[in-house]
């Protein structure tokens, strides 16, 4: 997969709240000379499926417009994270972006163009958001419940934390990509250094889950899989304390983290 920008700039994968923040404090000058903000499918997906569409559509519109204005050359990584992984593994893997994402892309474009939900659509959209929230909760509860079972079996927490689950986690990632793409998953020679940050954060997250230190919340899956797009030549920009703590304090991988001065 080719890089989106020239080597002269460092690409930054931006979290949702960063795009919202550009409404009040837009990037300019030296920042734009050195860095290239990049938007991803996950952020567009969140814009299109947020209660904010009902409660404060102007904020959503501003964030979508910020993507168009400040994402480097209007660049957007349209591939969902597991499709993105599959393409990293097999560049020739075919995925029809427009056919699969037409609804989301058209909806967000309509918002950007000034359209709003009609009165008869507001309640329908609210119910959709509620169903989506339940689906996300059900999804993370599978992991929360499984982690509780594992936690009950742990006799030595220190020993469990020291265990290297990297290979098991890679098998999970490959399996998950296979489920989404209806393939055998990632290739045997997949270069895992391309997703070093994601892999190491996933290891800590699963470990914390199994030791009962955390429980996953619905949006955690979005935040975690944003890291799939971060490679050794990119940074991630997020102000979420959990993820910045993992990256800096737990892993010592602050080179992947963009932080404002």
Short mmCIF file of C-alpha atoms in Angstrom, two decimals:
data_model
loop_
_atom_site.label_atom_id
_atom_site.label_comp_id
_atom_site.label_asym_id
_atom_site.label_seq_id
_atom_site.Cartn_x
_atom_site.Cartn_y
_atom_site.Cartn_z
CA UNK A 1 0.00 0.00 0.00
CA UNK A 2 1.51 3.31 -1.04
CA UNK A 3 2.05 6.11 1.43
CA UNK A 4 -0.46 8.92 1.32
CA UNK A 5 2.07 11.74 1.56
CA UNK A 6 5.66 12.56 0.76
CA UNK A 7 8.50 11.69 3.10
CA UNK A 8 8.83 15.38 3.95
CA UNK A 9 5.85 15.20 6.30
CA UNK A 10 4.93 12.94 9.18
CA UNK A 11 1.47 11.45 8.87
CA UNK A 12 -0.76 11.67 11.93
CA UNK A 13 -3.80 9.44 12.40
CA UNK A 14 -6.28 11.65 14.27
CA UNK A 15 -8.89 10.51 16.78
CA UNK A 16 -12.49 11.69 16.52
CA UNK A 17 -12.25 14.39 19.18
CA UNK A 18 -9.25 15.90 17.38
CA UNK A 19 -11.36 16.53 14.28
CA UNK A 20 -14.08 18.02 16.44
CA UNK A 21 -11.45 20.22 18.09
CA UNK A 22 -10.37 21.67 14.76
CA UNK A 23 -13.63 23.63 14.80
CA UNK A 24 -12.26 25.85 17.59
CA UNK A 25 -8.52 25.54 17.02
CA UNK A 26 -7.64 24.68 13.46
CA UNK A 27 -4.10 23.51 12.56
CA UNK A 28 -2.02 26.07 10.75
CA UNK A 29 1.43 27.32 9.84
CA UNK A 30 4.36 25.27 11.11
CA UNK A 31 2.17 22.32 12.06
CA UNK A 32 0.88 21.88 8.51
CA UNK A 33 4.40 22.27 7.17
CA UNK A 34 5.67 19.38 9.31
CA UNK A 35 2.65 17.13 9.73
CA UNK A 36 -0.08 15.59 7.61
CA UNK A 37 -3.32 14.86 9.52
CA UNK A 38 -5.03 11.77 8.11
CA UNK A 39 -8.66 10.75 8.58
CA UNK A 40 -9.81 7.13 8.53
CA UNK A 41 -12.99 5.17 7.92
CA UNK A 42 -13.54 4.79 11.68
CA UNK A 43 -13.89 8.53 12.15
CA UNK A 44 -16.35 8.94 9.27
CA UNK A 45 -18.29 5.98 10.65
CA UNK A 46 -18.48 7.63 14.08
CA UNK A 47 -19.62 10.94 12.59
CA UNK A 48 -22.41 9.18 10.71
CA UNK A 49 -23.67 7.13 13.66
CA UNK A 50 -23.48 9.56 16.55
CA UNK A 51 -26.28 11.01 18.67
CA UNK A 52 -24.61 14.34 17.86
CA UNK A 53 -26.36 14.18 14.48
CA UNK A 54 -29.57 14.77 16.44
CA UNK A 55 -28.30 16.90 19.30
CA UNK A 56 -25.71 19.15 17.61
CA UNK A 57 -25.47 18.53 13.90
CA UNK A 58 -23.45 21.72 13.41
CA UNK A 59 -20.58 20.14 15.36
CA UNK A 60 -20.73 17.03 13.21
CA UNK A 61 -20.80 19.15 10.07
CA UNK A 62 -17.78 21.15 11.23
CA UNK A 63 -15.83 17.97 11.97
CA UNK A 64 -16.65 16.47 8.55
CA UNK A 65 -15.66 19.72 6.86
CA UNK A 66 -12.42 19.74 8.90
CA UNK A 67 -11.59 16.33 7.45
CA UNK A 68 -12.04 17.71 3.95
CA UNK A 69 -10.02 20.85 4.70
CA UNK A 70 -7.18 19.58 6.89
CA UNK A 71 -6.72 15.90 6.09
CA UNK A 72 -3.65 15.98 3.87
CA UNK A 73 -4.73 16.71 0.29
CA UNK A 74 -8.21 15.59 1.34
CA UNK A 75 -6.79 12.10 1.94
CA UNK A 76 -8.96 9.61 3.75
CA UNK A 77 -8.23 5.96 4.46
CA UNK A 78 -11.59 4.54 3.44
CA UNK A 79 -10.86 0.93 4.33
CA UNK A 80 -12.31 -0.32 7.64
CA UNK A 81 -9.47 -1.50 9.93
CA UNK A 82 -9.68 -5.24 9.24
CA UNK A 83 -10.00 -4.63 5.49
CA UNK A 84 -6.98 -2.35 5.82
CA UNK A 85 -5.08 -5.17 7.56
CA UNK A 86 -6.02 -7.63 4.85
CA UNK A 87 -4.75 -5.24 2.18
CA UNK A 88 -1.50 -4.79 4.10
CA UNK A 89 -1.17 -8.56 4.03
CA UNK A 90 -2.33 -8.98 0.44
CA UNK A 91 -2.20 -5.74 -1.61
CA UNK A 92 -4.24 -7.35 -4.40
CA UNK A 93 -7.19 -8.11 -2.11
CA UNK A 94 -10.29 -6.61 -3.71
CA UNK A 95 -12.72 -4.49 -1.73
CA UNK A 96 -15.35 -2.29 -3.38
CA UNK A 97 -15.26 0.77 -1.15
CA UNK A 98 -18.18 2.59 -2.69
CA UNK A 99 -20.45 -0.44 -2.85
CA UNK A 100 -19.81 -1.25 0.82
CA UNK A 101 -19.71 2.26 2.25
CA UNK A 102 -22.07 4.15 -0.06
CA UNK A 103 -24.65 4.81 2.66
CA UNK A 104 -22.16 6.27 5.16
CA UNK A 105 -20.31 8.32 2.55
CA UNK A 106 -23.50 9.79 1.06
CA UNK A 107 -24.94 10.53 4.50
CA UNK A 108 -21.86 12.39 5.72
CA UNK A 109 -21.62 14.24 2.41
CA UNK A 110 -25.23 15.37 2.83
CA UNK A 111 -24.45 16.66 6.32
CA UNK A 112 -21.39 18.50 5.00
CA UNK A 113 -23.59 20.07 2.32
CA UNK A 114 -25.91 21.49 4.96
CA UNK A 115 -28.71 18.94 5.02
CA UNK A 116 -30.37 18.03 8.31
CA UNK A 117 -32.59 15.18 9.43
CA UNK A 118 -36.24 15.73 8.75
CA UNK A 119 -38.62 15.46 11.71
CA UNK A 120 -39.87 12.06 10.61
CA UNK A 121 -36.29 10.73 10.43
CA UNK A 122 -35.07 11.94 13.83
CA UNK A 123 -36.81 9.23 15.85
CA UNK A 124 -35.76 6.60 13.34
CA UNK A 125 -32.15 7.73 13.65
CA UNK A 126 -32.36 7.77 17.45
CA UNK A 127 -33.55 4.15 17.47
CA UNK A 128 -30.74 3.24 15.10
CA UNK A 129 -28.19 4.80 17.48
CA UNK A 130 -29.69 2.89 20.40
CA UNK A 131 -29.48 -0.40 18.50
CA UNK A 132 -25.91 0.35 17.49
CA UNK A 133 -24.99 1.16 21.09
CA UNK A 134 -26.49 -2.15 22.21
CA UNK A 135 -24.65 -4.01 19.48
CA UNK A 136 -21.34 -2.45 20.55
CA UNK A 137 -22.08 -3.25 24.21
CA UNK A 138 -22.95 -6.85 23.35
CA UNK A 139 -19.73 -7.14 21.36
CA UNK A 140 -17.46 -5.93 24.16
CA UNK A 141 -19.39 -7.98 26.72
CA UNK A 142 -18.25 -11.13 24.93
CA UNK A 143 -14.68 -10.13 25.77
CA UNK A 144 -15.57 -8.90 29.26
CA UNK A 145 -17.30 -12.20 30.08
CA UNK A 146 -14.50 -14.34 28.64
CA UNK A 147 -11.95 -12.30 30.58
CA UNK A 148 -13.90 -12.92 33.79
CA UNK A 149 -13.70 -16.67 33.18
CA UNK A 150 -9.92 -16.44 32.64
CA UNK A 151 -9.52 -14.23 35.71
CA UNK A 152 -11.18 -16.86 37.90
CA UNK A 153 -8.52 -19.38 36.84
CA UNK A 154 -5.51 -17.14 37.52
CA UNK A 155 -3.56 -18.09 40.63
CA UNK A 156 -0.49 -15.92 40.16
CA UNK A 157 -1.24 -12.46 38.72
CA UNK A 158 2.42 -11.48 38.45
CA UNK A 159 3.23 -14.62 36.48
CA UNK A 160 0.18 -14.14 34.25
CA UNK A 161 1.15 -10.54 33.46
CA UNK A 162 4.66 -11.69 32.51
CA UNK A 163 3.43 -14.30 30.03
CA UNK A 164 4.01 -13.47 26.37
CA UNK A 165 0.66 -13.75 24.54
CA UNK A 166 1.97 -12.21 21.31
CA UNK A 167 1.53 -15.33 19.16
CA UNK A 168 -1.98 -16.00 20.49
CA UNK A 169 -2.95 -12.39 19.86
CA UNK A 170 -1.60 -12.55 16.32
CA UNK A 171 -3.68 -15.66 15.71
CA UNK A 172 -6.72 -13.77 16.99
CA UNK A 173 -6.02 -10.75 14.76
CA UNK A 174 -5.59 -12.98 11.71
CA UNK A 175 -8.74 -14.94 12.55
CA UNK A 176 -10.73 -11.73 13.06
CA UNK A 177 -9.53 -10.32 9.73
CA UNK A 178 -10.52 -13.61 8.11
CA UNK A 179 -14.02 -13.46 9.58
CA UNK A 180 -14.60 -9.95 8.24
CA UNK A 181 -13.07 -10.56 4.81
CA UNK A 182 -14.37 -14.15 4.48
CA UNK A 183 -10.85 -15.41 3.82
CA UNK A 184 -8.21 -17.40 5.67
CA UNK A 185 -7.02 -14.26 7.42
CA UNK A 186 -3.57 -12.70 7.15
CA UNK A 187 -0.78 -14.33 5.18
CA UNK A 188 1.81 -16.47 6.95
CA UNK A 189 4.54 -13.97 6.03
CA UNK A 190 2.61 -10.92 7.22
CA UNK A 191 4.99 -8.21 8.46
CA UNK A 192 3.78 -7.62 12.01
CA UNK A 193 6.12 -4.66 12.48
CA UNK A 194 3.66 -2.67 10.35
CA UNK A 195 1.19 -2.77 13.25
CA UNK A 196 3.63 -2.86 16.16
CA UNK A 197 1.72 -0.28 18.19
CA UNK A 198 -1.65 -1.99 17.73
CA UNK A 199 -0.23 -5.39 18.61
CA UNK A 200 1.48 -4.23 21.78
CA UNK A 201 -1.48 -2.16 22.99
CA UNK A 202 -3.79 -5.12 22.33
CA UNK A 203 -1.53 -7.33 24.46
CA UNK A 204 -1.72 -4.93 27.42
CA UNK A 205 -5.45 -4.43 26.99
CA UNK A 206 -6.20 -8.16 27.00
CA UNK A 207 -3.89 -8.62 29.98
CA UNK A 208 -5.65 -5.89 31.96
CA UNK A 209 -9.00 -7.44 31.06
CA UNK A 210 -7.94 -10.88 32.24
CA UNK A 211 -6.60 -9.49 35.52
CA UNK A 212 -9.81 -7.54 36.18
CA UNK A 213 -8.12 -4.15 35.98
CA UNK A 214 -10.56 -2.87 33.35
CA UNK A 215 -13.81 -3.66 31.57
CA UNK A 216 -14.31 -2.72 27.96
CA UNK A 217 -16.82 -0.01 27.11
CA UNK A 218 -18.65 0.18 23.76
CA UNK A 219 -16.40 2.83 22.19
CA UNK A 220 -13.15 1.16 23.29
CA UNK A 221 -13.19 -1.05 20.20
CA UNK A 222 -13.20 2.04 17.96
CA UNK A 223 -10.33 3.59 19.89
CA UNK A 224 -8.29 0.39 19.85
CA UNK A 225 -8.72 -0.33 16.15
CA UNK A 226 -7.74 3.21 15.20
CA UNK A 227 -4.21 2.04 16.03
CA UNK A 228 -4.34 -0.45 13.14
CA UNK A 229 -3.66 2.49 10.81
CA UNK A 230 -0.53 3.56 12.72
CA UNK A 231 2.70 2.22 11.24
CA UNK A 232 6.33 2.96 12.27
CA UNK A 233 6.31 6.05 10.03
CA UNK A 234 3.08 7.46 11.46
CA UNK A 235 1.90 8.89 14.74
CA UNK A 236 -1.48 8.87 16.45
CA UNK A 237 -3.09 11.97 17.93
CA UNK A 238 -5.44 11.24 20.81
CA UNK A 239 -6.10 12.88 24.16
CA UNK A 240 -7.73 9.80 25.68
CA UNK A 241 -5.93 9.07 28.95
CA UNK A 242 -6.14 5.28 28.75
CA UNK A 243 -4.50 5.04 25.36
CA UNK A 244 -1.87 7.71 25.98
CA UNK A 245 -0.98 6.00 29.26
CA UNK A 246 -0.66 2.64 27.56
CA UNK A 247 1.51 4.06 24.80
CA UNK A 248 3.78 6.21 26.98
CA UNK A 249 3.93 4.76 30.46
CA UNK A 250 3.22 1.09 29.91
CA UNK A 251 5.00 0.58 26.59
CA UNK A 252 7.48 3.43 26.30
CA UNK A 253 6.38 3.94 22.69
CA UNK A 254 5.83 7.67 22.84
CA UNK A 255 7.52 7.96 19.44
CA UNK A 256 4.16 6.88 18.04
CA UNK A 257 2.27 9.58 19.90
CA UNK A 258 1.74 13.12 18.67
CA UNK A 259 1.42 15.52 21.58
CA UNK A 260 0.85 19.26 21.50
CA UNK A 261 3.52 21.35 23.15
#
